[in-house]
Amino acid sequence: MLDLAEEAGLVHTSNNSADRANLICNCCPCCCTVLRGRTQLKHPHAFEPSRFEAHVASDECTGCAVCVDERCPMKAIEIKDDVAVVNVQECIGCGLCVTGCPIGAVELVERKHIPSIPATIQEMGAKVLQEKGRLGAFLKIMQS
Ligand code: SF4
Ligand code: SF4
């Protein structure tokens, strides 16, 4: 199923915590509320990128633009001087350009700066509520 989702150009997303994945969602950039948080609402923390970013081997790239036109959900790649160039600020490290490139000219490389992530999904949930200023209200409901 994951292979089919990837082939269809869907982005694998999961909980942003260091324990095991509690879910894997396969998101389309047109109507998924998670992806649209970044693509349309321009909220940089609507979700966090993976710890990888795309890197194009410019000496191999033919400039065919498949990655630009058919694969990148974030519009993070453009063709400059007949070569694909990645804007790493916009890249979420989904890898769709890697699996879509007909000649294997793209790879994922680990980012230099990886933000710390919560140890568990429970910690992640508490952090989200805290950042939204709703942790106190949530705990009150849970204790009632
Ligand atoms: S799909 Fe591959 S060869 Fe085509 S432009 Fe993108 S990186 Fe270059
Ligand atoms: S990994 Fe590739 S397809 Fe995914 S956001 Fe980055 S540049 Fe776009």
PDB file of C-alpha atoms and ligand atoms in Angstrom:
ATOM      1  CA  MET A   1       0.000   0.000   0.000  1.00  0.00           C
ATOM      2  CA  LEU A   2       2.849   2.367   0.815  1.00  0.00           C
ATOM      3  CA  ASP A   3       4.457   1.693  -2.566  1.00  0.00           C
ATOM      4  CA  LEU A   4       1.144   2.373  -4.331  1.00  0.00           C
ATOM      5  CA  ALA A   5       0.668   5.594  -2.365  1.00  0.00           C
ATOM      6  CA  GLU A   6       4.168   6.745  -3.235  1.00  0.00           C
ATOM      7  CA  GLU A   7       3.678   5.898  -6.903  1.00  0.00           C
ATOM      8  CA  ALA A   8       0.503   7.998  -6.854  1.00  0.00           C
ATOM      9  CA  GLY A   9       2.462  10.967  -5.524  1.00  0.00           C
ATOM     10  CA  LEU A  10       1.089  10.898  -1.982  1.00  0.00           C
ATOM     11  CA  VAL A  11       3.204  12.060   0.962  1.00  0.00           C
ATOM     12  CA  HIS A  12       3.741   9.636   3.846  1.00  0.00           C
ATOM     13  CA  THR A  13       3.188  11.444   7.143  1.00  0.00           C
ATOM     14  CA  SER A  14       3.350  10.153  10.683  1.00  0.00           C
ATOM     15  CA  ASN A  15       3.404  11.293  14.310  1.00  0.00           C
ATOM     16  CA  ASN A  16       6.370  13.529  15.056  1.00  0.00           C
ATOM     17  CA  SER A  17       7.778  11.565  17.997  1.00  0.00           C
ATOM     18  CA  ALA A  18      10.736   9.261  18.557  1.00  0.00           C
ATOM     19  CA  ASP A  19       8.695   6.203  19.543  1.00  0.00           C
ATOM     20  CA  ARG A  20       7.115   3.898  17.000  1.00  0.00           C
ATOM     21  CA  ALA A  21       4.766   5.290  14.377  1.00  0.00           C
ATOM     22  CA  ASN A  22       1.178   5.225  15.645  1.00  0.00           C
ATOM     23  CA  LEU A  23      -0.166   6.097  12.230  1.00  0.00           C
ATOM     24  CA  ILE A  24       0.948   6.552   8.665  1.00  0.00           C
ATOM     25  CA  CYS A  25      -1.185   8.842   6.559  1.00  0.00           C
ATOM     26  CA  ASN A  26      -0.717   9.249   2.818  1.00  0.00           C
ATOM     27  CA  CYS A  27      -1.549  12.832   1.984  1.00  0.00           C
ATOM     28  CA  CYS A  28      -2.357  14.585  -1.280  1.00  0.00           C
ATOM     29  CA  PRO A  29      -1.318  18.219  -1.602  1.00  0.00           C
ATOM     30  CA  CYS A  30      -4.663  19.338  -3.084  1.00  0.00           C
ATOM     31  CA  CYS A  31      -7.029  18.660  -0.188  1.00  0.00           C
ATOM     32  CA  CYS A  32      -5.126  17.228   2.790  1.00  0.00           C
ATOM     33  CA  THR A  33      -5.530  19.700   5.652  1.00  0.00           C
ATOM     34  CA  VAL A  34      -2.052  18.847   6.960  1.00  0.00           C
ATOM     35  CA  LEU A  35      -0.222  19.611   3.715  1.00  0.00           C
ATOM     36  CA  ARG A  36      -2.400  22.637   2.942  1.00  0.00           C
ATOM     37  CA  GLY A  37      -1.322  24.102   6.267  1.00  0.00           C
ATOM     38  CA  ARG A  38       2.012  24.730   4.605  1.00  0.00           C
ATOM     39  CA  THR A  39       1.192  24.956   0.894  1.00  0.00           C
ATOM     40  CA  GLN A  40      -1.803  27.289   1.178  1.00  0.00           C
ATOM     41  CA  LEU A  41      -1.858  28.764   4.675  1.00  0.00           C
ATOM     42  CA  LYS A  42       1.939  29.170   4.649  1.00  0.00           C
ATOM     43  CA  HIS A  43       2.233  28.053   8.263  1.00  0.00           C
ATOM     44  CA  PRO A  44       5.825  26.788   8.666  1.00  0.00           C
ATOM     45  CA  HIS A  45       4.909  24.567  11.623  1.00  0.00           C
ATOM     46  CA  ALA A  46       1.674  23.102  10.289  1.00  0.00           C
ATOM     47  CA  PHE A  47       3.782  19.962  10.273  1.00  0.00           C
ATOM     48  CA  GLU A  48       7.478  19.305  10.570  1.00  0.00           C
ATOM     49  CA  PRO A  49       9.592  18.070   7.646  1.00  0.00           C
ATOM     50  CA  SER A  50      11.412  14.769   7.757  1.00  0.00           C
ATOM     51  CA  ARG A  51      15.052  14.844   8.799  1.00  0.00           C
ATOM     52  CA  PHE A  52      16.090  14.662   5.148  1.00  0.00           C
ATOM     53  CA  GLU A  53      16.230  17.108   2.260  1.00  0.00           C
ATOM     54  CA  ALA A  54      16.458  16.483  -1.469  1.00  0.00           C
ATOM     55  CA  HIS A  55      19.770  16.868  -3.250  1.00  0.00           C
ATOM     56  CA  VAL A  56      20.095  16.896  -7.047  1.00  0.00           C
ATOM     57  CA  ALA A  57      23.221  15.625  -8.789  1.00  0.00           C
ATOM     58  CA  SER A  58      23.461  18.566 -11.179  1.00  0.00           C
ATOM     59  CA  ASP A  59      25.914  16.777 -13.467  1.00  0.00           C
ATOM     60  CA  GLU A  60      23.360  13.990 -14.028  1.00  0.00           C
ATOM     61  CA  CYS A  61      20.100  15.970 -14.171  1.00  0.00           C
ATOM     62  CA  THR A  62      18.685  16.319 -17.701  1.00  0.00           C
ATOM     63  CA  GLY A  63      16.288  19.136 -16.771  1.00  0.00           C
ATOM     64  CA  CYS A  64      13.248  17.063 -17.801  1.00  0.00           C
ATOM     65  CA  ALA A  65      11.181  18.764 -15.019  1.00  0.00           C
ATOM     66  CA  VAL A  66       9.286  15.628 -13.981  1.00  0.00           C
ATOM     67  CA  CYS A  67      10.184  16.416 -10.366  1.00  0.00           C
ATOM     68  CA  VAL A  68       8.880  19.982 -10.770  1.00  0.00           C
ATOM     69  CA  ASP A  69       5.694  19.297 -12.726  1.00  0.00           C
ATOM     70  CA  GLU A  70       4.600  15.899 -11.433  1.00  0.00           C
ATOM     71  CA  ARG A  71       6.187  15.090  -8.097  1.00  0.00           C
ATOM     72  CA  CYS A  72       7.045  17.880  -5.677  1.00  0.00           C
ATOM     73  CA  PRO A  73       3.976  18.714  -3.548  1.00  0.00           C
ATOM     74  CA  MET A  74       5.652  21.779  -2.054  1.00  0.00           C
ATOM     75  CA  LYS A  75       6.783  23.494  -5.263  1.00  0.00           C
ATOM     76  CA  ALA A  76      10.243  23.324  -3.746  1.00  0.00           C
ATOM     77  CA  ILE A  77      12.062  22.570  -7.015  1.00  0.00           C
ATOM     78  CA  GLU A  78      12.597  24.740 -10.072  1.00  0.00           C
ATOM     79  CA  ILE A  79      14.602  24.403 -13.245  1.00  0.00           C
ATOM     80  CA  LYS A  80      17.463  26.865 -13.528  1.00  0.00           C
ATOM     81  CA  ASP A  81      19.833  26.729 -16.482  1.00  0.00           C
ATOM     82  CA  ASP A  82      18.364  23.325 -17.485  1.00  0.00           C
ATOM     83  CA  VAL A  83      19.055  21.767 -14.081  1.00  0.00           C
ATOM     84  CA  ALA A  84      16.700  21.066 -11.155  1.00  0.00           C
ATOM     85  CA  VAL A  85      17.431  23.168  -8.063  1.00  0.00           C
ATOM     86  CA  VAL A  86      15.892  22.449  -4.642  1.00  0.00           C
ATOM     87  CA  ASN A  87      14.820  25.189  -2.252  1.00  0.00           C
ATOM     88  CA  VAL A  88      15.676  23.383   0.983  1.00  0.00           C
ATOM     89  CA  GLN A  89      13.640  25.854   3.060  1.00  0.00           C
ATOM     90  CA  GLU A  90      10.486  24.628   1.333  1.00  0.00           C
ATOM     91  CA  CYS A  91      11.529  20.968   0.956  1.00  0.00           C
ATOM     92  CA  ILE A  92       9.830  18.647   3.458  1.00  0.00           C
ATOM     93  CA  GLY A  93      12.017  15.659   2.628  1.00  0.00           C
ATOM     94  CA  CYS A  94       9.142  13.533   1.372  1.00  0.00           C
ATOM     95  CA  GLY A  95      11.271  11.823  -1.283  1.00  0.00           C
ATOM     96  CA  LEU A  96       8.697  11.962  -4.088  1.00  0.00           C
ATOM     97  CA  CYS A  97      11.231  13.638  -6.374  1.00  0.00           C
ATOM     98  CA  VAL A  98      13.640  10.766  -5.673  1.00  0.00           C
ATOM     99  CA  THR A  99      11.194   8.028  -6.627  1.00  0.00           C
ATOM    100  CA  GLY A 100       9.891  10.054  -9.579  1.00  0.00           C
ATOM    101  CA  CYS A 101      13.160  10.990 -11.249  1.00  0.00           C
ATOM    102  CA  PRO A 102      13.509   8.785 -14.333  1.00  0.00           C
ATOM    103  CA  ILE A 103      17.299   8.677 -14.135  1.00  0.00           C
ATOM    104  CA  GLY A 104      17.886   8.604 -10.368  1.00  0.00           C
ATOM    105  CA  ALA A 105      19.491  12.034 -10.236  1.00  0.00           C
ATOM    106  CA  VAL A 106      17.983  12.960  -6.849  1.00  0.00           C
ATOM    107  CA  GLU A 107      18.748  11.586  -3.400  1.00  0.00           C
ATOM    108  CA  LEU A 108      17.719  12.394   0.147  1.00  0.00           C
ATOM    109  CA  VAL A 109      20.488  13.582   2.429  1.00  0.00           C
ATOM    110  CA  GLU A 110      20.258  14.109   6.167  1.00  0.00           C
ATOM    111  CA  ARG A 111      19.744  17.714   7.200  1.00  0.00           C
ATOM    112  CA  LYS A 112      22.543  19.407   9.125  1.00  0.00           C
ATOM    113  CA  HIS A 113      20.205  20.814  11.773  1.00  0.00           C
ATOM    114  CA  ILE A 114      17.542  18.459  13.033  1.00  0.00           C
ATOM    115  CA  PRO A 115      15.190  19.903  15.672  1.00  0.00           C
ATOM    116  CA  SER A 116      14.664  17.842  18.805  1.00  0.00           C
ATOM    117  CA  ILE A 117      11.489  15.797  18.728  1.00  0.00           C
ATOM    118  CA  PRO A 118       9.282  14.603  21.611  1.00  0.00           C
ATOM    119  CA  ALA A 119      10.162  11.127  22.943  1.00  0.00           C
ATOM    120  CA  THR A 120       6.609   9.798  22.789  1.00  0.00           C
ATOM    121  CA  ILE A 121       3.348  10.611  21.048  1.00  0.00           C
ATOM    122  CA  GLN A 122       1.914  11.574  24.468  1.00  0.00           C
ATOM    123  CA  GLU A 123       4.702  14.136  24.907  1.00  0.00           C
ATOM    124  CA  MET A 124       4.028  15.379  21.402  1.00  0.00           C
ATOM    125  CA  GLY A 125       0.337  15.869  22.213  1.00  0.00           C
ATOM    126  CA  ALA A 126       1.169  17.729  25.426  1.00  0.00           C
ATOM    127  CA  LYS A 127       3.622  19.977  23.559  1.00  0.00           C
ATOM    128  CA  VAL A 128       1.028  20.817  20.902  1.00  0.00           C
ATOM    129  CA  LEU A 129      -1.553  21.697  23.566  1.00  0.00           C
ATOM    130  CA  GLN A 130       1.016  23.749  25.476  1.00  0.00           C
ATOM    131  CA  GLU A 131       1.995  25.746  22.399  1.00  0.00           C
ATOM    132  CA  LYS A 132      -1.683  26.419  21.704  1.00  0.00           C
ATOM    133  CA  GLY A 133      -2.217  27.503  25.333  1.00  0.00           C
ATOM    134  CA  ARG A 134      -4.778  24.752  25.898  1.00  0.00           C
ATOM    135  CA  LEU A 135      -2.906  22.288  28.111  1.00  0.00           C
ATOM    136  CA  GLY A 136      -4.487  23.578  31.348  1.00  0.00           C
ATOM    137  CA  ALA A 137      -8.021  23.316  29.932  1.00  0.00           C
ATOM    138  CA  PHE A 138      -7.312  19.813  28.623  1.00  0.00           C
ATOM    139  CA  LEU A 139      -5.982  18.598  32.000  1.00  0.00           C
ATOM    140  CA  LYS A 140      -9.008  20.115  33.756  1.00  0.00           C
ATOM    141  CA  ILE A 141     -11.363  18.125  31.517  1.00  0.00           C
ATOM    142  CA  MET A 142      -9.346  14.931  32.008  1.00  0.00           C
ATOM    143  CA  GLN A 143      -9.443  15.311  35.806  1.00  0.00           C
ATOM    144  CA  SER A 144     -13.176  16.028  35.968  1.00  0.00           C
TER     145      SER A 144
HETATM  146  S1  SF4 B   1      13.230  14.493 -12.652  1.00  0.00           S
HETATM  147 FE1  SF4 B   1      15.431  14.076 -12.342  1.00  0.00          FE
HETATM  148  S2  SF4 B   1      16.378  14.478 -14.330  1.00  0.00           S
HETATM  149 FE2  SF4 B   1      14.328  15.389 -14.407  1.00  0.00          FE
HETATM  150  S3  SF4 B   1      14.672  17.544 -13.768  1.00  0.00           S
HETATM  151 FE3  SF4 B   1      14.155  16.401 -11.923  1.00  0.00          FE
HETATM  152  S4  SF4 B   1      16.134  15.800 -11.047  1.00  0.00           S
HETATM  153 FE4  SF4 B   1      16.515  16.389 -13.185  1.00  0.00          FE
HETATM  154  S1  SF4 B   2      11.791  15.737  -1.073  1.00  0.00           S
HETATM  155 FE1  SF4 B   2      11.591  16.375  -3.221  1.00  0.00          FE
HETATM  156  S2  SF4 B   2       9.414  16.197  -3.682  1.00  0.00           S
HETATM  157 FE2  SF4 B   2       9.602  16.218  -1.448  1.00  0.00          FE
HETATM  158  S3  SF4 B   2       9.385  18.379  -0.859  1.00  0.00           S
HETATM  159 FE3  SF4 B   2      11.574  17.987  -1.110  1.00  0.00          FE
HETATM  160  S4  SF4 B   2      12.008  18.595  -3.196  1.00  0.00           S
HETATM  161 FE4  SF4 B   2       9.793  18.333  -3.067  1.00  0.00          FE
END
